[in-house]
Amino acid sequence: MIEFQSWTDSFNPIHLPTRGVEFTWTNGRGGHRYTEKRLDRVVCNQFWLDLCNVNSVSTLTKHRSDHFPLLMEFQLTNVAFASHFKFMRMWTLHPDCRQLSQTAARASQRAQVSLAAFWLSELAARASQKAQDFLAAFWLSEVAARQSQEALATFWLSENAARGAV
């Protein structure tokens, strides 16, 4: 019981209200020995509430048990944002662009790091403060990073094809 109390103190669970019967357990006895309690609950934390936009808990009919089963229904929040990222060809004119792209491609294969996010962070680290301020406006979501990675790969393929290197 002390461990459970410690757990509830440290994680601050939030009780989700339940629709249906008030008490979820009975002792099955009759008369003055009859007891019913609310033993079963659904708890969650704030992260769960932020993640789900619909949460409901209902009691079901009990069958061969002294407990009413609980049914929890939830729906994950599906938030999509439109990307405002636009690949700038001028970035390829930076003297470290090719080396950074190759380094990022290797890192991306090993650690699943987005090529574009890595590339921009490296350029920002090497650029002047004014350039860093400019590049800070283009930090990418994962979707935009994949799009820019494809655009950069297409650019390098077209450049190499134009030179006859492919």
PDB file of C-alpha atoms in Angstrom:
ATOM      1  CA  MET A   1       0.000   0.000   0.000  1.00  0.00           C
ATOM      2  CA  ILE A   2       2.904   2.355   0.741  1.00  0.00           C
ATOM      3  CA  GLU A   3       4.367   1.729  -2.732  1.00  0.00           C
ATOM      4  CA  PHE A   4       1.030   2.538  -4.369  1.00  0.00           C
ATOM      5  CA  GLN A   5       0.706   5.723  -2.325  1.00  0.00           C
ATOM      6  CA  SER A   6       4.257   6.680  -3.341  1.00  0.00           C
ATOM      7  CA  TRP A   7       3.388   6.042  -6.995  1.00  0.00           C
ATOM      8  CA  THR A   8       0.271   8.214  -6.836  1.00  0.00           C
ATOM      9  CA  ASP A   9       2.187  10.991  -5.082  1.00  0.00           C
ATOM     10  CA  SER A  10       4.949  11.026  -7.701  1.00  0.00           C
ATOM     11  CA  PHE A  11       2.854  10.652 -10.881  1.00  0.00           C
ATOM     12  CA  ASN A  12      -0.245  12.680  -9.911  1.00  0.00           C
ATOM     13  CA  PRO A  13      -2.745  10.461 -11.758  1.00  0.00           C
ATOM     14  CA  ILE A  14      -5.974  12.042 -12.918  1.00  0.00           C
ATOM     15  CA  HIS A  15      -9.169  10.045 -12.398  1.00  0.00           C
ATOM     16  CA  LEU A  16     -11.362   9.912 -15.501  1.00  0.00           C
ATOM     17  CA  PRO A  17     -15.070  10.115 -14.616  1.00  0.00           C
ATOM     18  CA  THR A  18     -17.037   6.919 -15.241  1.00  0.00           C
ATOM     19  CA  ARG A  19     -20.550   6.696 -16.691  1.00  0.00           C
ATOM     20  CA  GLY A  20     -22.783   3.893 -15.491  1.00  0.00           C
ATOM     21  CA  VAL A  21     -23.050   2.262 -12.091  1.00  0.00           C
ATOM     22  CA  GLU A  22     -21.690   4.177  -9.119  1.00  0.00           C
ATOM     23  CA  PHE A  23     -20.033   1.175  -7.444  1.00  0.00           C
ATOM     24  CA  THR A  24     -17.906  -1.293  -9.428  1.00  0.00           C
ATOM     25  CA  TRP A  25     -17.705  -4.127  -6.858  1.00  0.00           C
ATOM     26  CA  THR A  26     -20.094  -5.990  -4.601  1.00  0.00           C
ATOM     27  CA  ASN A  27     -19.400  -8.728  -2.075  1.00  0.00           C
ATOM     28  CA  GLY A  28     -22.396 -10.744  -3.281  1.00  0.00           C
ATOM     29  CA  ARG A  29     -23.924 -11.108   0.178  1.00  0.00           C
ATOM     30  CA  GLY A  30     -27.463 -10.208   1.077  1.00  0.00           C
ATOM     31  CA  GLY A  31     -29.026  -8.225   3.861  1.00  0.00           C
ATOM     32  CA  HIS A  32     -27.016  -6.147   6.298  1.00  0.00           C
ATOM     33  CA  ARG A  33     -23.763  -7.845   5.161  1.00  0.00           C
ATOM     34  CA  TYR A  34     -24.168  -6.505   1.622  1.00  0.00           C
ATOM     35  CA  THR A  35     -21.293  -4.204   0.635  1.00  0.00           C
ATOM     36  CA  GLU A  36     -20.569  -2.292  -2.530  1.00  0.00           C
ATOM     37  CA  LYS A  37     -17.509  -0.145  -3.265  1.00  0.00           C
ATOM     38  CA  ARG A  38     -15.949   1.781  -6.094  1.00  0.00           C
ATOM     39  CA  LEU A  39     -12.740  -0.239  -6.482  1.00  0.00           C
ATOM     40  CA  ASP A  40     -12.135   0.053 -10.215  1.00  0.00           C
ATOM     41  CA  ARG A  41     -11.045   3.329 -11.781  1.00  0.00           C
ATOM     42  CA  VAL A  42      -9.314   4.573 -14.883  1.00  0.00           C
ATOM     43  CA  VAL A  43      -6.472   7.000 -14.245  1.00  0.00           C
ATOM     44  CA  CYS A  44      -4.162   8.813 -16.623  1.00  0.00           C
ATOM     45  CA  ASN A  45      -1.662  11.661 -16.609  1.00  0.00           C
ATOM     46  CA  GLN A  46      -1.741  15.078 -18.252  1.00  0.00           C
ATOM     47  CA  PHE A  47       0.283  13.799 -21.227  1.00  0.00           C
ATOM     48  CA  TRP A  48      -2.495  11.290 -21.985  1.00  0.00           C
ATOM     49  CA  LEU A  49      -5.143  14.017 -21.798  1.00  0.00           C
ATOM     50  CA  ASP A  50      -3.093  16.182 -24.177  1.00  0.00           C
ATOM     51  CA  LEU A  51      -2.604  13.248 -26.558  1.00  0.00           C
ATOM     52  CA  CYS A  52      -6.280  12.249 -26.733  1.00  0.00           C
ATOM     53  CA  ASN A  53      -9.095  14.584 -27.628  1.00  0.00           C
ATOM     54  CA  VAL A  54     -11.856  12.129 -26.622  1.00  0.00           C
ATOM     55  CA  ASN A  55     -11.755  10.154 -23.380  1.00  0.00           C
ATOM     56  CA  SER A  56     -14.720   8.296 -21.936  1.00  0.00           C
ATOM     57  CA  VAL A  57     -15.060   5.505 -19.403  1.00  0.00           C
ATOM     58  CA  SER A  58     -18.212   3.413 -19.028  1.00  0.00           C
ATOM     59  CA  THR A  59     -19.176   0.425 -16.909  1.00  0.00           C
ATOM     60  CA  LEU A  60     -20.279  -2.714 -18.709  1.00  0.00           C
ATOM     61  CA  THR A  61     -22.661  -5.378 -17.452  1.00  0.00           C
ATOM     62  CA  LYS A  62     -21.008  -7.785 -15.038  1.00  0.00           C
ATOM     63  CA  HIS A  63     -21.083 -11.455 -15.961  1.00  0.00           C
ATOM     64  CA  ARG A  64     -19.854 -14.167 -13.563  1.00  0.00           C
ATOM     65  CA  SER A  65     -17.834 -11.652 -11.605  1.00  0.00           C
ATOM     66  CA  ASP A  66     -18.253  -9.437  -8.597  1.00  0.00           C
ATOM     67  CA  HIS A  67     -16.778  -6.500 -10.579  1.00  0.00           C
ATOM     68  CA  PHE A  68     -18.355  -4.375 -13.286  1.00  0.00           C
ATOM     69  CA  PRO A  69     -15.801  -4.207 -16.134  1.00  0.00           C
ATOM     70  CA  LEU A  70     -14.761  -0.772 -17.348  1.00  0.00           C
ATOM     71  CA  LEU A  71     -14.596   0.219 -20.992  1.00  0.00           C
ATOM     72  CA  MET A  72     -12.293   3.075 -21.882  1.00  0.00           C
ATOM     73  CA  GLU A  73     -12.747   4.757 -25.233  1.00  0.00           C
ATOM     74  CA  PHE A  74     -10.325   7.325 -26.588  1.00  0.00           C
ATOM     75  CA  GLN A  75      -9.364   9.014 -29.805  1.00  0.00           C
ATOM     76  CA  LEU A  76      -5.864  10.250 -30.497  1.00  0.00           C
ATOM     77  CA  THR A  77      -5.512  13.856 -31.470  1.00  0.00           C
ATOM     78  CA  ASN A  78      -4.560  14.076 -35.121  1.00  0.00           C
ATOM     79  CA  VAL A  79      -2.995  17.459 -35.691  1.00  0.00           C
ATOM     80  CA  ALA A  80      -1.399  18.225 -39.026  1.00  0.00           C
ATOM     81  CA  PHE A  81       0.474  21.383 -39.844  1.00  0.00           C
ATOM     82  CA  ALA A  82       1.165  22.686 -43.314  1.00  0.00           C
ATOM     83  CA  SER A  83       4.858  23.060 -43.957  1.00  0.00           C
ATOM     84  CA  HIS A  84       6.098  26.493 -44.955  1.00  0.00           C
ATOM     85  CA  PHE A  85       9.543  25.197 -45.868  1.00  0.00           C
ATOM     86  CA  LYS A  86      10.927  26.121 -49.252  1.00  0.00           C
ATOM     87  CA  PHE A  87      14.253  24.770 -50.492  1.00  0.00           C
ATOM     88  CA  MET A  88      16.567  27.605 -51.553  1.00  0.00           C
ATOM     89  CA  ARG A  89      18.957  26.792 -54.360  1.00  0.00           C
ATOM     90  CA  MET A  90      21.322  29.491 -53.028  1.00  0.00           C
ATOM     91  CA  TRP A  91      22.093  27.188 -50.083  1.00  0.00           C
ATOM     92  CA  THR A  92      23.962  24.963 -52.533  1.00  0.00           C
ATOM     93  CA  LEU A  93      26.364  27.854 -53.237  1.00  0.00           C
ATOM     94  CA  HIS A  94      27.702  27.700 -49.687  1.00  0.00           C
ATOM     95  CA  PRO A  95      31.312  26.387 -49.829  1.00  0.00           C
ATOM     96  CA  ASP A  96      30.603  23.632 -47.280  1.00  0.00           C
ATOM     97  CA  CYS A  97      27.380  22.431 -48.915  1.00  0.00           C
ATOM     98  CA  ARG A  98      28.756  19.297 -50.639  1.00  0.00           C
ATOM     99  CA  GLN A  99      30.815  18.165 -47.636  1.00  0.00           C
ATOM    100  CA  LEU A 100      27.911  18.800 -45.260  1.00  0.00           C
ATOM    101  CA  SER A 101      25.498  16.917 -47.503  1.00  0.00           C
ATOM    102  CA  GLN A 102      27.786  13.886 -47.602  1.00  0.00           C
ATOM    103  CA  THR A 103      28.334  13.985 -43.829  1.00  0.00           C
ATOM    104  CA  ALA A 104      24.601  14.359 -43.230  1.00  0.00           C
ATOM    105  CA  ALA A 105      23.759  11.489 -45.578  1.00  0.00           C
ATOM    106  CA  ARG A 106      26.080   9.171 -43.630  1.00  0.00           C
ATOM    107  CA  ALA A 107      24.663  10.366 -40.301  1.00  0.00           C
ATOM    108  CA  SER A 108      21.122   9.965 -41.604  1.00  0.00           C
ATOM    109  CA  GLN A 109      21.746   6.357 -42.585  1.00  0.00           C
ATOM    110  CA  ARG A 110      23.238   5.522 -39.184  1.00  0.00           C
ATOM    111  CA  ALA A 111      20.941   7.444 -36.873  1.00  0.00           C
ATOM    112  CA  GLN A 112      17.860   8.234 -38.996  1.00  0.00           C
ATOM    113  CA  VAL A 113      18.698  11.934 -38.742  1.00  0.00           C
ATOM    114  CA  SER A 114      16.945  14.083 -41.274  1.00  0.00           C
ATOM    115  CA  LEU A 115      19.418  15.214 -43.915  1.00  0.00           C
ATOM    116  CA  ALA A 116      17.935  18.661 -44.258  1.00  0.00           C
ATOM    117  CA  ALA A 117      17.695  19.344 -40.528  1.00  0.00           C
ATOM    118  CA  PHE A 118      21.292  18.200 -40.038  1.00  0.00           C
ATOM    119  CA  TRP A 119      22.464  20.163 -43.079  1.00  0.00           C
ATOM    120  CA  LEU A 120      20.799  23.380 -41.927  1.00  0.00           C
ATOM    121  CA  SER A 121      22.044  23.016 -38.351  1.00  0.00           C
ATOM    122  CA  GLU A 122      25.605  22.527 -39.618  1.00  0.00           C
ATOM    123  CA  LEU A 123      25.332  25.519 -41.946  1.00  0.00           C
ATOM    124  CA  ALA A 124      23.916  27.604 -39.113  1.00  0.00           C
ATOM    125  CA  ALA A 125      26.775  26.578 -36.829  1.00  0.00           C
ATOM    126  CA  ARG A 126      29.349  27.669 -39.422  1.00  0.00           C
ATOM    127  CA  ALA A 127      27.579  30.788 -40.645  1.00  0.00           C
ATOM    128  CA  SER A 128      27.728  34.355 -39.397  1.00  0.00           C
ATOM    129  CA  GLN A 129      25.175  35.607 -36.866  1.00  0.00           C
ATOM    130  CA  LYS A 130      23.193  37.289 -39.649  1.00  0.00           C
ATOM    131  CA  ALA A 131      23.104  34.054 -41.619  1.00  0.00           C
ATOM    132  CA  GLN A 132      22.169  32.129 -38.457  1.00  0.00           C
ATOM    133  CA  ASP A 133      19.228  34.472 -37.942  1.00  0.00           C
ATOM    134  CA  PHE A 134      18.206  33.905 -41.544  1.00  0.00           C
ATOM    135  CA  LEU A 135      18.516  30.120 -41.311  1.00  0.00           C
ATOM    136  CA  ALA A 136      16.678  30.026 -37.982  1.00  0.00           C
ATOM    137  CA  ALA A 137      13.529  30.949 -39.883  1.00  0.00           C
ATOM    138  CA  PHE A 138      13.743  27.681 -41.803  1.00  0.00           C
ATOM    139  CA  TRP A 139      13.865  25.047 -39.074  1.00  0.00           C
ATOM    140  CA  LEU A 140      11.902  22.142 -40.392  1.00  0.00           C
ATOM    141  CA  SER A 141       9.235  19.755 -39.350  1.00  0.00           C
ATOM    142  CA  GLU A 142      10.064  16.105 -40.103  1.00  0.00           C
ATOM    143  CA  VAL A 143       7.876  16.131 -43.212  1.00  0.00           C
ATOM    144  CA  ALA A 144       9.541  19.242 -44.591  1.00  0.00           C
ATOM    145  CA  ALA A 145      12.945  17.783 -43.791  1.00  0.00           C
ATOM    146  CA  ARG A 146      12.177  14.729 -45.903  1.00  0.00           C
ATOM    147  CA  GLN A 147      10.989  16.943 -48.751  1.00  0.00           C
ATOM    148  CA  SER A 148      14.156  19.005 -48.682  1.00  0.00           C
ATOM    149  CA  GLN A 149      16.282  15.856 -48.478  1.00  0.00           C
ATOM    150  CA  GLU A 150      14.612  14.622 -51.660  1.00  0.00           C
ATOM    151  CA  ALA A 151      15.072  18.031 -53.308  1.00  0.00           C
ATOM    152  CA  LEU A 152      18.761  18.092 -52.401  1.00  0.00           C
ATOM    153  CA  ALA A 153      19.271  14.543 -53.701  1.00  0.00           C
ATOM    154  CA  THR A 154      17.486  15.470 -56.936  1.00  0.00           C
ATOM    155  CA  PHE A 155      19.656  18.581 -57.257  1.00  0.00           C
ATOM    156  CA  TRP A 156      22.900  16.623 -56.808  1.00  0.00           C
ATOM    157  CA  LEU A 157      21.752  13.965 -59.273  1.00  0.00           C
ATOM    158  CA  SER A 158      20.877  16.621 -61.848  1.00  0.00           C
ATOM    159  CA  GLU A 159      24.202  18.430 -61.282  1.00  0.00           C
ATOM    160  CA  ASN A 160      26.155  15.190 -61.651  1.00  0.00           C
ATOM    161  CA  ALA A 161      24.115  14.191 -64.715  1.00  0.00           C
ATOM    162  CA  ALA A 162      24.838  17.588 -66.285  1.00  0.00           C
ATOM    163  CA  ARG A 163      28.552  16.996 -65.731  1.00  0.00           C
ATOM    164  CA  GLY A 164      28.291  13.434 -67.082  1.00  0.00           C
ATOM    165  CA  ALA A 165      29.362  11.949 -63.741  1.00  0.00           C
ATOM    166  CA  VAL A 166      26.318   9.668 -63.362  1.00  0.00           C
TER     167      VAL A 166
END
